[in-house]
Coordinates of C-alpha atoms in Angstrom, one line a residue:
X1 CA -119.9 5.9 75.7
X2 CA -121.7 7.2 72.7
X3 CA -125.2 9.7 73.7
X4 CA -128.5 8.2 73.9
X5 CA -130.6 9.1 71.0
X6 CA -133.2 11.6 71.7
X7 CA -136.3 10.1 71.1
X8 CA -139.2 12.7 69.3
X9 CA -142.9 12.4 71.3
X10 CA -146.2 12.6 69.4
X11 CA -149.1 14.9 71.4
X12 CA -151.9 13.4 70.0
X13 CA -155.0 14.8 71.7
X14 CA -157.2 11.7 73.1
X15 CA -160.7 12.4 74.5
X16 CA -162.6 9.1 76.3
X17 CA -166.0 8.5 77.1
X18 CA -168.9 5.8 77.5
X19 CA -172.2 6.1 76.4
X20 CA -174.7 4.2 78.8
X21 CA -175.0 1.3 76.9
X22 CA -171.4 0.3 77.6
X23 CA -169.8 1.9 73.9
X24 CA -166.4 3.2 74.8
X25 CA -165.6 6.2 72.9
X26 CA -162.5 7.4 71.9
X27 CA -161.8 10.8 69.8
X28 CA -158.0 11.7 68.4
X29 CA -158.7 15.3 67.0
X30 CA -156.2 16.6 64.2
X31 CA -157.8 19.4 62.3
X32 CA -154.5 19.5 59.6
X33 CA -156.5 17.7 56.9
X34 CA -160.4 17.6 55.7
X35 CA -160.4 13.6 56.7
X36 CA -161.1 11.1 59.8
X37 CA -160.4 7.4 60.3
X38 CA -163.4 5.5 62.1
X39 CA -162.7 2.0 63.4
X40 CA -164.9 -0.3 65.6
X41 CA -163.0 -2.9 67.7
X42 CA -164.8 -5.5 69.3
X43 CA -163.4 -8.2 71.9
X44 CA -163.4 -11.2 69.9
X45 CA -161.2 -12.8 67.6
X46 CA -159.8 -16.2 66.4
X47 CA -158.3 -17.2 69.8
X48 CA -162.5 -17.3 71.0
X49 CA -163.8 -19.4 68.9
X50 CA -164.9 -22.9 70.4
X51 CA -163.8 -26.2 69.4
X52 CA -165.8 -27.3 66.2
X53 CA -166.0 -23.7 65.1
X54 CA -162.4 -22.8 63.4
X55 CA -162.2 -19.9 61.4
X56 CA -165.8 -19.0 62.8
X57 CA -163.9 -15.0 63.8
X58 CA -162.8 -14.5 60.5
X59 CA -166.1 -16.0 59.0
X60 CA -168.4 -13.8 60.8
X61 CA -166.5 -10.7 59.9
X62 CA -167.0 -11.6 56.2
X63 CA -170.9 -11.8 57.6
X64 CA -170.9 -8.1 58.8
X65 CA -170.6 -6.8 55.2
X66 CA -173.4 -8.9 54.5
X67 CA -176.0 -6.0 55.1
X68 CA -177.4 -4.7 58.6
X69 CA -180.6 -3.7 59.9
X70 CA -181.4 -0.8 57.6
X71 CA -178.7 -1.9 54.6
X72 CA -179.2 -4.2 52.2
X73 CA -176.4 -6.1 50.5
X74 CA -173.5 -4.1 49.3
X75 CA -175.1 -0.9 50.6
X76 CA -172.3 -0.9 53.2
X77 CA -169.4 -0.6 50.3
X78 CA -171.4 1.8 48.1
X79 CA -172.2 4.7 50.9
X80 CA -168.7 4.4 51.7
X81 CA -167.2 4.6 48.3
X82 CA -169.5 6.9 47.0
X83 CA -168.1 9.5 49.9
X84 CA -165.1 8.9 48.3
X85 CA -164.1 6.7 51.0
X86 CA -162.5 3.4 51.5
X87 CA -162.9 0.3 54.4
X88 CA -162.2 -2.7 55.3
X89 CA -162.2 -5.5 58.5
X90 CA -159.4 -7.7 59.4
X91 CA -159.5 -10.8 62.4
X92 CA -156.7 -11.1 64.6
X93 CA -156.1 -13.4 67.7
X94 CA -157.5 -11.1 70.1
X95 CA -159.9 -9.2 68.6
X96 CA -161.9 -8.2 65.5
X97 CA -161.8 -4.6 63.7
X98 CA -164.1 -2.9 61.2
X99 CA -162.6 0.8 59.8
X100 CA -163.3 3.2 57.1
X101 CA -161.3 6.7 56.1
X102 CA -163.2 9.3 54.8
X103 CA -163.2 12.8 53.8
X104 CA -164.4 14.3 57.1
X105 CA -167.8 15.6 55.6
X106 CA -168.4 11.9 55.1
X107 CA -168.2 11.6 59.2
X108 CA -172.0 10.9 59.6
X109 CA -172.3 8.8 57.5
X110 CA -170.0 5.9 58.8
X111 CA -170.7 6.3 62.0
X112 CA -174.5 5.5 60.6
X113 CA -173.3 2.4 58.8
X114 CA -171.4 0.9 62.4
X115 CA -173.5 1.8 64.3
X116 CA -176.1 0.1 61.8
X117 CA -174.3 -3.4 61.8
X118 CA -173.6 -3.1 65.8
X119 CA -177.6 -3.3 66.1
X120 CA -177.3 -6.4 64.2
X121 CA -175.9 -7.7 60.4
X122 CA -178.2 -9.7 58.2
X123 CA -177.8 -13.3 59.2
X124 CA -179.5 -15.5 56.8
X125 CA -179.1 -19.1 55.0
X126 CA -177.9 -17.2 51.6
X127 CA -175.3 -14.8 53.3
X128 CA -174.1 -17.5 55.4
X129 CA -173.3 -20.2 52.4
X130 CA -172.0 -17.6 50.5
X131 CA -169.5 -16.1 52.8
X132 CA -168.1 -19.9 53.8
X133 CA -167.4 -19.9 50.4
X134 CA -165.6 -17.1 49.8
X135 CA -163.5 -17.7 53.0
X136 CA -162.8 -21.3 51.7
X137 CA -161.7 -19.9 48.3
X138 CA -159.8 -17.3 50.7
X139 CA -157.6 -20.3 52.3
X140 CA -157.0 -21.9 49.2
X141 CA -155.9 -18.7 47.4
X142 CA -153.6 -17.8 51.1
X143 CA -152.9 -20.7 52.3
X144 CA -153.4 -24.3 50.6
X145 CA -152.0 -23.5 47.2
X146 CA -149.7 -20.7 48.1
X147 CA -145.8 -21.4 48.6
X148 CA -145.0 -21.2 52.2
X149 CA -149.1 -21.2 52.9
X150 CA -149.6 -20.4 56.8
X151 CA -146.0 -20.3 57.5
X152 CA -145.7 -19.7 60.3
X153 CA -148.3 -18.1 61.8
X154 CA -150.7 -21.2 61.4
X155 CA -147.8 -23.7 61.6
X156 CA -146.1 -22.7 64.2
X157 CA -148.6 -22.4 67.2
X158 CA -150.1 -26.1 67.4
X159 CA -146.1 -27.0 67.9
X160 CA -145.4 -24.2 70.7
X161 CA -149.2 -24.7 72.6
X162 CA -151.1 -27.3 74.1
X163 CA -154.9 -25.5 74.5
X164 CA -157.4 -25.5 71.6
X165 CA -157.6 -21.8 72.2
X166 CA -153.5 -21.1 71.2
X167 CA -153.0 -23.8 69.2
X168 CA -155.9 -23.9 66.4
X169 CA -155.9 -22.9 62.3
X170 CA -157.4 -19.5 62.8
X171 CA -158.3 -19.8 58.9
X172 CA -160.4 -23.0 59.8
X173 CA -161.0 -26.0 58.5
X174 CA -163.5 -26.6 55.4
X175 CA -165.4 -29.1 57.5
X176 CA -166.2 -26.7 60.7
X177 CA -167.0 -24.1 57.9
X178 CA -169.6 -26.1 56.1
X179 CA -171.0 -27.3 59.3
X180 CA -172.1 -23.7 60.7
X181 CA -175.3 -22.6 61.2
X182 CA -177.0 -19.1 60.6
X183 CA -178.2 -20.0 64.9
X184 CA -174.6 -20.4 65.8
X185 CA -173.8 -16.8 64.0
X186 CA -176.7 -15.6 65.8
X187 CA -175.5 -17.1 68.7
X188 CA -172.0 -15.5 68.3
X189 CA -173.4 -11.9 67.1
X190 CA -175.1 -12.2 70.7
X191 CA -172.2 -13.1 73.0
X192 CA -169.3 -10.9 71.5
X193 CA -171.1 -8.3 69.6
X194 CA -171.9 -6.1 72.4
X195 CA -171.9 -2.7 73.0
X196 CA -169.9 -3.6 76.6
X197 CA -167.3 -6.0 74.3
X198 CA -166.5 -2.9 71.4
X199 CA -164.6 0.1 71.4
X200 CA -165.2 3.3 68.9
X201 CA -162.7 5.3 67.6
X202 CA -162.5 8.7 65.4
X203 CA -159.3 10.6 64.5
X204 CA -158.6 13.4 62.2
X205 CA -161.0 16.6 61.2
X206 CA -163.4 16.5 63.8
X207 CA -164.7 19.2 66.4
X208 CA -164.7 16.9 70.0
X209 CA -168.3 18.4 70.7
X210 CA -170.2 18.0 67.1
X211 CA -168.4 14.2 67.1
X212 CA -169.7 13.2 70.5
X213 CA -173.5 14.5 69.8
X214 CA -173.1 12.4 66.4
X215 CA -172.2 9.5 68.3
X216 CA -174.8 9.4 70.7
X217 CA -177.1 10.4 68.2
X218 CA -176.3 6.8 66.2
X219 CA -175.2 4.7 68.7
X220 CA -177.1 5.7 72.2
X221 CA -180.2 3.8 71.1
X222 CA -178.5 0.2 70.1
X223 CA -179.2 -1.7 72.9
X224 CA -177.3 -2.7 75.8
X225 CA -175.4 -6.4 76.1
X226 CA -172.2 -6.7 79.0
X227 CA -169.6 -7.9 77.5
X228 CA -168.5 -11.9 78.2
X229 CA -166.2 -13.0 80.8
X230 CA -162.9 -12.9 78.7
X231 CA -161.3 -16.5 79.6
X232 CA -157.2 -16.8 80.6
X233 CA -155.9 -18.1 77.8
X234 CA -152.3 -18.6 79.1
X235 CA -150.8 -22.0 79.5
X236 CA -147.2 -22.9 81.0
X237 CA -144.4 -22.4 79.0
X238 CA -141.8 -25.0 77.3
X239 CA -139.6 -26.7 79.9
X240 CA -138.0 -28.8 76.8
X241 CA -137.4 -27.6 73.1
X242 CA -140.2 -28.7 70.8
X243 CA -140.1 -29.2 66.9
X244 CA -141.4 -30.7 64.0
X245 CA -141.4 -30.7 60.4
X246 CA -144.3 -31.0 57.1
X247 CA -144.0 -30.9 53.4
X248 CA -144.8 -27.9 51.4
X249 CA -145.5 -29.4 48.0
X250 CA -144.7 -25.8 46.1
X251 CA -142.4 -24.7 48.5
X252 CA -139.4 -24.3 46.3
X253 CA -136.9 -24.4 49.2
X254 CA -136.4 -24.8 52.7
X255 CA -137.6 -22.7 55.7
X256 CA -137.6 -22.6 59.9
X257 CA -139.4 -20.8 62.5
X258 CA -138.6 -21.0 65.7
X259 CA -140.7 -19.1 68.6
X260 CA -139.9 -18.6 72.3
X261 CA -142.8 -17.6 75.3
X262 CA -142.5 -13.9 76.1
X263 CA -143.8 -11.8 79.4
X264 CA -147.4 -10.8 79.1
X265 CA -147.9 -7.9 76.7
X266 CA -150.5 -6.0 78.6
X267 CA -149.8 -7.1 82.4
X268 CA -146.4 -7.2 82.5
X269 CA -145.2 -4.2 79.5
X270 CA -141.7 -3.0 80.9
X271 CA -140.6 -6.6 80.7
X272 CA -142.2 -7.2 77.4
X273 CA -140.9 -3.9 75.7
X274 CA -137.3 -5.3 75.8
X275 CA -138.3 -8.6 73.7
X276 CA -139.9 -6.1 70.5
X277 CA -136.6 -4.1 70.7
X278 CA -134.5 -7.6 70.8
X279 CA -136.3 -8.5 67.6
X280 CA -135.0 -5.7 65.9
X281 CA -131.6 -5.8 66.9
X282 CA -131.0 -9.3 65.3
X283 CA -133.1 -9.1 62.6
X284 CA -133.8 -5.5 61.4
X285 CA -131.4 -4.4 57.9
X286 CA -127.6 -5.5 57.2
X287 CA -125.9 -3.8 60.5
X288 CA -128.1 -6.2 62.2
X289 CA -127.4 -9.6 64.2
X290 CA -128.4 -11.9 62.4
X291 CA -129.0 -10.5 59.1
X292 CA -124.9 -9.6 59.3
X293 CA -123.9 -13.0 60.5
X294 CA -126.3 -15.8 58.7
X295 CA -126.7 -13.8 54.9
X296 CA -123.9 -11.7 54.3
X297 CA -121.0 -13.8 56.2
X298 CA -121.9 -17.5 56.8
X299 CA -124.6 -17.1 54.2
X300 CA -126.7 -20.1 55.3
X301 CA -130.2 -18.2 54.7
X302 CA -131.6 -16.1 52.0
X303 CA -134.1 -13.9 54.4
X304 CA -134.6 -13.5 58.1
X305 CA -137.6 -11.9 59.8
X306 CA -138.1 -11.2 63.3
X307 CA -140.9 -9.8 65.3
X308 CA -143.2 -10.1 68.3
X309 CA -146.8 -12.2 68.2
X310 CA -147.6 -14.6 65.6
X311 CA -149.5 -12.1 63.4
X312 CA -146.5 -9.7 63.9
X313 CA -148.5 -7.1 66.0
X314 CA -146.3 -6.4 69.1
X315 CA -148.6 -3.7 70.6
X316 CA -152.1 -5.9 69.8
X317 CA -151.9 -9.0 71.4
X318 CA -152.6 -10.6 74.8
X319 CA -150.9 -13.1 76.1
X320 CA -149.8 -15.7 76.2
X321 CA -147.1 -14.2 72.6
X322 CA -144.5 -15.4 71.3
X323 CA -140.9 -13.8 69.8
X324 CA -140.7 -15.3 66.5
X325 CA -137.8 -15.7 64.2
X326 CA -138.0 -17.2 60.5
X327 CA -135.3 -18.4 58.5
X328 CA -135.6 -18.9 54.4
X329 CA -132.7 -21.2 53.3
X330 CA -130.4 -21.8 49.7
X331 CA -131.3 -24.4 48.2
X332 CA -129.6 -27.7 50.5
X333 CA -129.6 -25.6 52.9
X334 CA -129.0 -26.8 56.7
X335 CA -131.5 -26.0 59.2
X336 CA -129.8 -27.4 62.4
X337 CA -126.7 -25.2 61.1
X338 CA -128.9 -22.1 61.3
X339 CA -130.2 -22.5 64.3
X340 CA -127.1 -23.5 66.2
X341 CA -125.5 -20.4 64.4
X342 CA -128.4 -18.2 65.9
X343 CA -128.2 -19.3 69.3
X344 CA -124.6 -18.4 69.5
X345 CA -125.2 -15.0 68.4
X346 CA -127.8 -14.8 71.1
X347 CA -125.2 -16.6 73.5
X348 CA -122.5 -13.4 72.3
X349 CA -125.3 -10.9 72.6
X350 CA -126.3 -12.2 76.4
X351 CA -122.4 -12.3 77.3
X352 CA -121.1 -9.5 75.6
X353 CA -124.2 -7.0 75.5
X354 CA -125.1 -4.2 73.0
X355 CA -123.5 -0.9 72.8
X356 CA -125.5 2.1 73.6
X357 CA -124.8 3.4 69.7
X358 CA -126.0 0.1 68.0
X359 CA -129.1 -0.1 70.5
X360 CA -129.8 3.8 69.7
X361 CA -129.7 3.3 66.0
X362 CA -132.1 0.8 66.1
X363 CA -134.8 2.5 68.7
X364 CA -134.6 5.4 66.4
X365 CA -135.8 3.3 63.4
X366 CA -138.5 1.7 65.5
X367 CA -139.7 4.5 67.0
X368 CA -139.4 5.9 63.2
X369 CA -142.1 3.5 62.2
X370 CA -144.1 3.8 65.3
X371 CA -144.6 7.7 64.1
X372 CA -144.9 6.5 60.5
X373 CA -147.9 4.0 61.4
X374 CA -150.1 6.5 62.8
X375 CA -149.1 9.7 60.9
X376 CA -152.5 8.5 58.8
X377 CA -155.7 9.3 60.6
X378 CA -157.2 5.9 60.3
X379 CA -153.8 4.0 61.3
X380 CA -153.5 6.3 64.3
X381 CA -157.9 5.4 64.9
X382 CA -156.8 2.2 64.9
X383 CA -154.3 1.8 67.6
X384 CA -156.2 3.9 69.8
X385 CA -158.8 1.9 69.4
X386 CA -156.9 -1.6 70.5
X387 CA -155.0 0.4 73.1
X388 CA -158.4 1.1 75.0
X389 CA -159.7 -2.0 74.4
X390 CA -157.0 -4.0 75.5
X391 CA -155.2 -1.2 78.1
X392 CA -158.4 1.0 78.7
X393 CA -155.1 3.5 78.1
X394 CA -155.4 4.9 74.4
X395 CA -152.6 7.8 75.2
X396 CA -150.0 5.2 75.2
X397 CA -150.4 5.9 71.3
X398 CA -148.2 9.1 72.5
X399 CA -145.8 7.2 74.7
X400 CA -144.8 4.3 72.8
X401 CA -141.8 5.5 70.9
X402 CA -140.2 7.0 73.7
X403 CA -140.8 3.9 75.9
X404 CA -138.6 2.2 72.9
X405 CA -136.0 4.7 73.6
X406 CA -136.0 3.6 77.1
X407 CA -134.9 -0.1 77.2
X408 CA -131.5 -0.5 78.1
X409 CA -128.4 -2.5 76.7
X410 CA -128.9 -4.2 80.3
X411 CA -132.7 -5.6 79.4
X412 CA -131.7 -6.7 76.0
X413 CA -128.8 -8.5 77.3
X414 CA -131.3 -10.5 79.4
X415 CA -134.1 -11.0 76.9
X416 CA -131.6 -12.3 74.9
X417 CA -129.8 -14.8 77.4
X418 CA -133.9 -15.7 78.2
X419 CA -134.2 -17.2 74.2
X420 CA -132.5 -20.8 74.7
X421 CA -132.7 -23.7 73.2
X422 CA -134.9 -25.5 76.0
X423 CA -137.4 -22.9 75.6
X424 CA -137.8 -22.9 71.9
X425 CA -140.5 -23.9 69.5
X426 CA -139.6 -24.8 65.9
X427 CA -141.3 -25.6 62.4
X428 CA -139.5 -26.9 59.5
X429 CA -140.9 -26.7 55.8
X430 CA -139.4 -29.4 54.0
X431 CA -139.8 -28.5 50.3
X432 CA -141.5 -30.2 47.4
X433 CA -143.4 -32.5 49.5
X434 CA -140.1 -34.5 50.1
X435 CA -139.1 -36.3 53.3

């Protein structure tokens, strides 16, 4: 039997703390280069939004750019840029992030401009119109008249979930865009934009003790707000295979998703671990599963991708998730062909297993990536960030790629034999707007 791969360990240092209005702090110092990452995570994010308000996450993070209580319009960008610094926000099922990277002289000065919008953004009638706009030019650009728009991470939940909360366009729809209100931002700001609902994070150049004065310095006096009962968003899983089709009027050719219920990502993580690993092992370069059996031998599909959550973020999600595979076909290609050709190789992989050599080859190039995601101080600020908001454990940032190397050729054998048919959620795009 060929030798486990020896995993290497990261030994990030993580300090925590809360300041008394509820902030959760967390500092990653790494004094090898003059910069730091900053990110701000709050609680909230498309998965929260209530019925009549799709795409209201993602709208109100183009809202905290908008200017805050002591920056006008655009102020946010130029400090930042003008450090020599860049930033950005992103929305994501679970929660919301804001993040700059910075030379680390510059440190002050972000931690100013969050802690300037965590007091509150500018919420008026002219931001407000403005930003639905640019979000609704945003779907058309990324979704509406884009090949393959929203496939299948908008596609592909409505078909595999029954609640609003699972199921819903994240992105929204034009008509719950142009119907909100600067009260219902205000509204939202209030509820989810809380001290007690956000986490703060700083890695790189920083000295613990100057960093933790700064901090309470900014964001001590922004007043106190407990963070909202988080609601159960899980439902039951699929007791019968579920699947449906649309057109894709510039889709050139044919495509399939299917997705399959996996064990809850933050409650139940040594049963979860083996499902990202399984992903890999079918789907991850030429040696793999399915990459070696549907495009280079049978080759009934053009690309495969696999991976864990709908938004592909295997360590940043809450349940209920989803393993996802997606399938690009040749033109005329069969879909039914594909996916009876996967489940066999998922049938072989559950009866036959995996060798210890092919499973070790692949943890190696995960945990590869894992190290390669946060070698960059703001990509290492921002998983420590989700980790404590989601795990209240950020040094898992240090454990995750040797719990990779730890799943055995037993666990993928029964993640694998746990993706059947009956359980299975699919999408078809139908190209060219045919039938």
């Amino acid at each position: 039997m060929a030798r486990r791969i020896k995993i290497p360990a990261t030994k990030y240092p993580v300090e925590r703390f809360t300041l008394d209005n509820g902030l959760r702090v967390v500092l990653a110092p790494d004094r090898s280069a003059p910069v730091v990452g900053v990110a701000v995570v709050y609680d909230v994010g498309i998965r929260s939004e209530p019925e009549g308000r799709t795409g209201f996450a993602h709208l109100f993070e183009h809202l905290m750019f908008q200017g805050s209580e002591n920056l006008e319009k655009l102020e946010h960008f130029r400090h930042v840029q003008g450090a020599g610094g860049t930033f950005n926000g992103s929305t994501h099922l679970d929660y919301t992030d804001y993040f700059e990277a910075l030379p680390s002289g510059a440190l002050e000065r972000a931690l100013f401009l969050e802690a300037d919008r965590m007091r509150g953004p500018r919420l008026t009638e002219e931001n407000l119109r403005n930003q639905v706009d640019v979000v609704k030019e945003e779907i058309r650009v990324n979704v509406l008249n884009r090949p393959y728009g929203g496939f299948p991470w908008l596609k592909l939940p409505p078909v595999m979930f029954d609640t609003f909360a699972n199921a819903h366009d994240g992105y929204g729809s034009f008509e719950d865009l142009e119907s909100a209100t600067v009260a219902d931002a205000a509204e939202f700001f209030e509820r989810y934009y809380a001290c007690g609902n956000a986490v703060l994070s700083v890695a790189g150049d920083l000295d613990v003790a100057e960093a933790t004065e700064m901090i309470k310095r900014h964001f001590g006096d922004v007043p106190a707000r407990p963070a909202p009962v988080r609601p159960d968003f899980d439902e039951p899983d699929l007791t019968s295979e579920r699947r449906e089709s649309y057109a894709d009027r510039l889709a050139p050719l044919p495509a399939i998703a299917s997705a399959w219920r996996v064990p809850d990502p933050i409650d139940d993580f040594d049963a979860y671990l083996p499902y990202v690993v399984l992903a890999e092992v079918l789907t991850d370069g030429d040696a793999s599963r399915l990459v070696e059996r549907l495009v280079l031998r049978d080759r009934t599909v053009t690309s495969i991708g696999g991976y864990l959550g709908f938004m592909g973020e295997p360590f940043e999600v809450r349940n209920p998730t989803a393993a996802l595979l997606q399938y690009h076909l040749p033109p005329g290609g069969d879909v039914d062909k594909v996916l009876r050709a996967a489940d066999e190789e998922l049938e072989r992989l559950a009866g036959d297993g995996i060798t210890t050599g092919e499973l070790g080859r692949v943890q190696a190039r995960m945990a590869t990536h894992l190290l390669r995601d946060t070698d960059a101080v703001l990509g290492r600020a921002l998983r420590i960030a989700v980790l404590e908001e989601q795990r209240g454990a950020p040094e898992l940032i240090n454990d995750l790629p040797r719990l990779i190397g730890e799943v055995t050729p037993e666990q993928i054998r029964a993640a694998a034999a746990a993706l059947t048919p009956q359980r299975r959620a699919s999408v078809e795009v139908i190209p060219g707007g045919g039938q």
